[in-house]
mmCIF file of C-alpha atoms in Angstrom:
data_model
loop_
_atom_site.group_PDB
_atom_site.id
_atom_site.type_symbol
_atom_site.label_atom_id
_atom_site.label_comp_id
_atom_site.label_asym_id
_atom_site.label_seq_id
_atom_site.Cartn_x
_atom_site.Cartn_y
_atom_site.Cartn_z
ATOM 1 C CA LEU A 1 169.546 66.689 16.329
ATOM 2 C CA THR A 2 173.285 66.370 16.476
ATOM 3 C CA LEU A 3 175.111 67.286 19.668
ATOM 4 C CA LEU A 4 176.470 70.448 18.050
ATOM 5 C CA ASP A 5 173.017 71.526 16.884
ATOM 6 C CA TRP A 6 171.667 70.998 20.379
ATOM 7 C CA LEU A 7 174.516 72.948 22.003
ATOM 8 C CA LEU A 8 173.944 75.923 19.729
ATOM 9 C CA ARG A 9 170.177 76.139 20.101
ATOM 10 C CA SER A 10 169.205 79.333 21.938
ATOM 11 C CA ASP A 11 167.106 77.422 24.477
ATOM 12 C CA SER A 12 169.790 74.817 25.161
ATOM 13 C CA PHE A 13 172.876 74.948 27.322
ATOM 14 C CA PRO A 14 172.079 78.207 29.153
ATOM 15 C CA ALA A 15 174.601 79.970 31.371
ATOM 16 C CA ARG A 16 174.326 78.601 34.898
ATOM 17 C CA HIS A 17 175.950 81.285 37.055
ATOM 18 C CA VAL A 18 177.262 84.817 36.628
ATOM 19 C CA ARG A 19 180.154 85.553 38.964
ATOM 20 C CA PHE A 20 181.286 89.095 39.686
ATOM 21 C CA GLU A 21 184.817 89.909 40.784
ATOM 22 C CA GLY A 22 185.757 93.406 41.905
ATOM 23 C CA PRO A 23 186.405 95.651 44.889
ATOM 24 C CA PHE A 24 182.701 96.304 45.659
ATOM 25 C CA ARG A 25 183.462 99.602 47.383
ATOM 26 C CA HIS A 26 180.877 101.626 45.473
ATOM 27 C CA VAL A 27 179.278 99.035 43.184
ATOM 28 C CA ALA A 28 176.687 96.639 44.613
ATOM 29 C CA GLN A 29 176.184 93.022 43.560
ATOM 30 C CA ARG A 30 172.474 93.628 42.999
ATOM 31 C CA GLU A 31 173.237 96.570 40.683
ATOM 32 C CA LEU A 32 175.471 94.373 38.553
ATOM 33 C CA GLU A 33 172.917 91.562 38.414
ATOM 34 C CA LEU A 34 170.232 93.934 37.174
ATOM 35 C CA VAL A 35 172.256 95.422 34.310
ATOM 36 C CA VAL A 36 173.430 92.051 32.922
ATOM 37 C CA ARG A 37 170.190 90.147 33.434
ATOM 38 C CA ASP A 38 169.002 90.354 29.822
ATOM 39 C CA ALA A 39 172.467 90.135 28.254
ATOM 40 C CA VAL A 40 173.293 86.743 29.816
ATOM 41 C CA ARG A 41 170.112 84.997 28.742
ATOM 42 C CA GLY A 42 170.353 82.368 26.041
ATOM 43 C CA ASN A 43 172.910 79.836 24.956
ATOM 44 C CA PHE A 44 176.135 79.853 26.965
ATOM 45 C CA LEU A 45 178.295 79.365 23.865
ATOM 46 C CA MET A 46 176.552 82.077 21.850
ATOM 47 C CA LEU A 47 176.435 84.840 24.452
ATOM 48 C CA ASN A 48 177.773 88.184 23.274
ATOM 49 C CA LEU A 49 180.422 88.884 25.896
ATOM 50 C CA ASP A 50 181.042 92.382 24.555
ATOM 51 C CA ALA A 51 177.387 93.209 25.117
ATOM 52 C CA VAL A 52 177.652 92.001 28.717
ATOM 53 C CA ARG A 53 180.752 94.130 29.248
ATOM 54 C CA GLU A 54 179.065 97.192 27.766
ATOM 55 C CA GLN A 55 176.130 96.774 30.114
ATOM 56 C CA VAL A 56 178.417 96.560 33.137
ATOM 57 C CA GLU A 57 180.269 99.687 32.034
ATOM 58 C CA THR A 58 177.011 101.664 31.999
ATOM 59 C CA ILE A 59 177.212 101.716 35.805
ATOM 60 C CA PRO A 60 178.759 105.119 36.637
ATOM 61 C CA TRP A 61 181.093 103.752 39.313
ATOM 62 C CA VAL A 62 182.506 101.100 36.934
ATOM 63 C CA TYR A 63 185.583 102.304 35.087
ATOM 64 C CA GLN A 64 186.323 99.143 33.120
ATOM 65 C CA ALA A 65 185.039 95.579 32.874
ATOM 66 C CA ALA A 66 186.142 92.278 31.337
ATOM 67 C CA VAL A 67 183.910 89.271 30.705
ATOM 68 C CA ARG A 68 184.844 85.633 30.002
ATOM 69 C CA ARG A 69 183.325 82.187 29.937
ATOM 70 C CA ALA A 70 184.329 79.706 32.649
ATOM 71 C CA TRP A 71 183.533 76.056 32.082
ATOM 72 C CA PRO A 72 181.282 74.337 32.385
ATOM 73 C CA ARG A 73 178.635 77.110 32.240
ATOM 74 C CA ASP A 74 179.700 80.169 34.207
ATOM 75 C CA ILE A 75 180.159 83.764 33.132
ATOM 76 C CA VAL A 76 182.823 85.708 35.009
ATOM 77 C CA VAL A 77 182.636 89.501 35.119
ATOM 78 C CA GLN A 78 185.675 91.323 36.449
ATOM 79 C CA PHE A 79 185.395 95.062 36.986
ATOM 80 C CA VAL A 80 187.483 97.999 38.148
ATOM 81 C CA GLU A 81 185.871 100.917 39.932
ATOM 82 C CA GLN A 82 186.439 104.549 39.086
ATOM 83 C CA ARG A 83 189.432 106.212 40.735
ATOM 84 C CA LEU A 84 188.450 109.826 41.252
ATOM 85 C CA VAL A 85 191.302 112.327 41.391
ATOM 86 C CA ALA A 86 189.531 115.702 41.121
ATOM 87 C CA ARG A 87 186.203 117.469 41.228
ATOM 88 C CA TRP A 88 184.829 118.817 37.964
ATOM 89 C CA GLY A 89 182.690 121.904 38.322
ATOM 90 C CA ALA A 90 179.963 121.818 40.940
ATOM 91 C CA ASN A 91 178.532 118.343 40.477
ATOM 92 C CA ALA A 92 180.899 115.991 38.643
ATOM 93 C CA TRP A 93 184.289 114.336 39.035
ATOM 94 C CA VAL A 94 187.382 113.520 37.015
ATOM 95 C CA ASN A 95 188.914 110.044 37.040
ATOM 96 C CA HIS A 96 192.607 109.190 36.752
ATOM 97 C CA VAL A 97 192.595 109.339 32.945
ATOM 98 C CA GLY A 98 190.838 112.707 32.774
ATOM 99 C CA GLU A 99 187.304 111.529 32.014
ATOM 100 C CA VAL A 100 184.299 113.286 33.548
ATOM 101 C CA VAL A 101 182.346 110.961 35.829
ATOM 102 C CA LYS A 102 178.865 111.550 37.223
ATOM 103 C CA VAL A 103 178.562 109.670 40.506
ATOM 104 C CA GLU A 104 177.115 110.332 43.926
ATOM 105 C CA ASP A 105 179.205 112.528 46.204
ATOM 106 C CA PRO A 106 182.129 110.340 47.339
ATOM 107 C CA GLU A 107 183.493 110.445 50.857
ATOM 108 C CA GLN A 108 186.811 111.955 49.787
ATOM 109 C CA GLY A 109 185.160 114.624 47.624
ATOM 110 C CA GLU A 110 185.952 117.609 49.808
ATOM 111 C CA THR A 111 189.670 116.794 49.850
ATOM 112 C CA LEU A 112 190.043 116.719 46.058
ATOM 113 C CA VAL A 113 191.163 119.667 43.960
ATOM 114 C CA ARG A 114 188.443 121.345 41.902
ATOM 115 C CA LEU A 115 188.956 121.694 38.155
ATOM 116 C CA ASP A 116 186.749 123.852 35.946
ATOM 117 C CA GLY A 117 186.711 124.454 32.222
ATOM 118 C CA PRO A 118 184.706 124.289 28.994
ATOM 119 C CA ASP A 119 183.134 120.998 27.963
ATOM 120 C CA GLY A 120 185.670 118.499 26.704
ATOM 121 C CA THR A 121 188.664 120.002 28.523
ATOM 122 C CA SER A 122 188.759 117.817 31.636
ATOM 123 C CA GLY A 123 191.712 115.788 30.357
ATOM 124 C CA GLN A 124 193.639 118.926 29.466
ATOM 125 C CA ALA A 125 192.883 120.456 32.871
ATOM 126 C CA LEU A 126 194.011 117.353 34.732
ATOM 127 C CA GLU A 127 197.260 117.114 32.771
ATOM 128 C CA ARG A 128 197.991 120.798 33.408
ATOM 129 C CA TYR A 129 197.170 120.448 37.099
ATOM 130 C CA ARG A 130 199.650 117.593 37.495
ATOM 131 C CA ARG A 131 202.406 119.639 35.869
ATOM 132 C CA LEU A 132 201.696 122.743 37.927
ATOM 133 C CA VAL A 133 201.659 120.760 41.179
ATOM 134 C CA GLN A 134 205.196 119.550 40.506
ATOM 135 C CA ILE A 135 206.404 123.079 39.844
ATOM 136 C CA LEU A 136 204.854 124.457 43.042
ATOM 137 C CA GLU A 137 205.966 121.600 45.277
ATOM 138 C CA PRO A 138 209.210 123.326 46.433
ATOM 139 C CA THR A 139 207.214 126.381 47.541
ATOM 140 C CA GLY A 140 204.906 124.412 49.827
ATOM 141 C CA LEU A 141 201.879 125.932 48.073
ATOM 142 C CA GLU A 142 198.971 123.670 47.142
ATOM 143 C CA ILE A 143 196.407 124.158 44.402
ATOM 144 C CA ARG A 144 192.814 124.179 45.626
ATOM 145 C CA ARG A 145 191.202 125.083 42.306
ATOM 146 C CA LEU A 146 192.309 125.333 38.680
ATOM 147 C CA VAL A 147 190.069 127.106 36.176
ATOM 148 C CA LEU A 148 190.426 127.170 32.393
ATOM 149 C CA SER A 149 188.448 130.029 30.845
ATOM 150 C CA PRO A 150 186.834 129.887 27.379
ATOM 151 C CA ARG A 151 189.682 132.156 26.217
ATOM 152 C CA ARG A 152 192.193 129.565 27.522
ATOM 153 C CA THR A 153 193.415 131.606 30.470
ATOM 154 C CA TRP A 154 194.371 129.586 33.552
ATOM 155 C CA ARG A 155 193.466 130.744 37.052
ATOM 156 C CA ILE A 156 195.100 128.971 39.987
ATOM 157 C CA GLU A 157 193.601 129.345 43.463
ATOM 158 C CA LEU A 158 196.100 128.356 46.152
ATOM 159 C CA ASP A 159 195.604 127.112 49.686
ATOM 160 C CA ASN A 160 196.949 130.352 51.176
ATOM 161 C CA GLY A 161 194.280 132.443 49.421
ATOM 162 C CA LEU A 162 196.530 133.646 46.603
ATOM 163 C CA THR A 163 195.321 133.570 42.992
ATOM 164 C CA LEU A 164 197.702 133.166 40.049
ATOM 165 C CA VAL A 165 196.805 133.928 36.427
ATOM 166 C CA LEU A 166 198.499 132.278 33.430
ATOM 167 C CA ASP A 167 197.868 132.318 29.698
ATOM 168 C CA ARG A 168 198.371 129.674 27.024
ATOM 169 C CA SER A 169 201.873 130.909 26.205
ATOM 170 C CA GLU A 170 204.492 128.919 28.157
ATOM 171 C CA PRO A 171 202.461 128.612 31.380
ATOM 172 C CA GLU A 172 204.836 126.121 33.011
ATOM 173 C CA GLN A 173 207.891 128.307 32.405
ATOM 174 C CA LYS A 174 206.137 131.355 33.829
ATOM 175 C CA LEU A 175 205.046 129.457 36.909
ATOM 176 C CA GLN A 176 208.585 128.171 37.389
ATOM 177 C CA ARG A 177 209.796 131.763 37.397
ATOM 178 C CA PHE A 178 207.242 132.616 40.065
ATOM 179 C CA ALA A 179 208.208 129.569 42.144
ATOM 180 C CA ARG A 180 211.894 130.541 42.089
ATOM 181 C CA VAL A 181 211.276 133.994 43.578
ATOM 182 C CA TYR A 182 208.215 133.362 45.721
ATOM 183 C CA ALA A 183 210.018 132.611 48.999
ATOM 184 C CA GLN A 184 212.151 135.776 48.861
ATOM 185 C CA THR A 185 209.670 138.247 47.389
ATOM 186 C CA LEU A 186 206.038 137.343 48.028
ATOM 187 C CA ALA A 187 205.927 134.793 50.838
ATOM 188 C CA PRO A 188 206.527 137.409 53.583
ATOM 189 C CA VAL A 189 203.640 139.568 52.308
ATOM 190 C CA ALA A 190 201.371 136.844 50.861
ATOM 191 C CA ALA A 191 198.539 137.728 53.250
ATOM 192 C CA SER A 192 198.320 141.160 51.595
ATOM 193 C CA VAL A 193 198.317 139.880 48.001
ATOM 194 C CA ARG A 194 195.085 139.124 46.170
ATOM 195 C CA GLN A 195 196.372 138.098 42.746
ATOM 196 C CA VAL A 196 199.582 137.625 40.803
ATOM 197 C CA ASP A 197 199.337 137.976 37.035
ATOM 198 C CA LEU A 198 202.046 135.834 35.429
ATOM 199 C CA ARG A 199 201.129 136.509 31.806
ATOM 200 C CA TYR A 200 204.079 138.823 31.252
ATOM 201 C CA ALA A 201 207.185 137.782 29.327
ATOM 202 C CA ASN A 202 209.711 139.106 31.833
ATOM 203 C CA GLY A 203 207.961 139.449 35.187
ATOM 204 C CA PHE A 204 204.584 139.544 36.877
ATOM 205 C CA ALA A 205 202.072 142.036 38.234
ATOM 206 C CA VAL A 206 200.817 141.962 41.808
ATOM 207 C CA THR A 207 197.330 143.065 42.869
ATOM 208 C CA TRP A 208 197.197 143.963 46.553
ATOM 209 C CA LEU A 209 194.242 143.620 48.890
#
């Protein structure tokens, strides 16, 4: 056999080590070893690195992975863990790009805003939440929960117990109008208000306790 033939034989020149590089806050070394075990068998030069990466990314806490060869016979797996920014419904989470993630209850879970909505709307809900937070920042009000109904109505539950209702028509502009007048009109009596309906073109309706 020529040297090249020998190098490319499946039983020759196997990978020697697999090295994992990452934060290891929620992902364990043993978990990584188990998912790549079959994918890294065989000839070092012929290994399918995309297949190794895909296996690593099946771990729920892994957001993204990259795999490369390192001479003489090492495989290096670099991974980034999920960055959770919100809760999704009762038992899931949303990462920083709006994807739904199913992981065990993280330590910071109770401090994250809760988003709810129909399947496939987590990215839309996260984007809307970020915009609404900016609008409400001058008021000192914080969003505890944001719900998108099947009819595309938004319900905002605030930290002071107040609920705001918006529709799909210019929701940011309507919330800005509320934010401008909140301190003078509703803040002094907020404890007596149950809901503010902002779906009107030129004002809003208040429901009292």
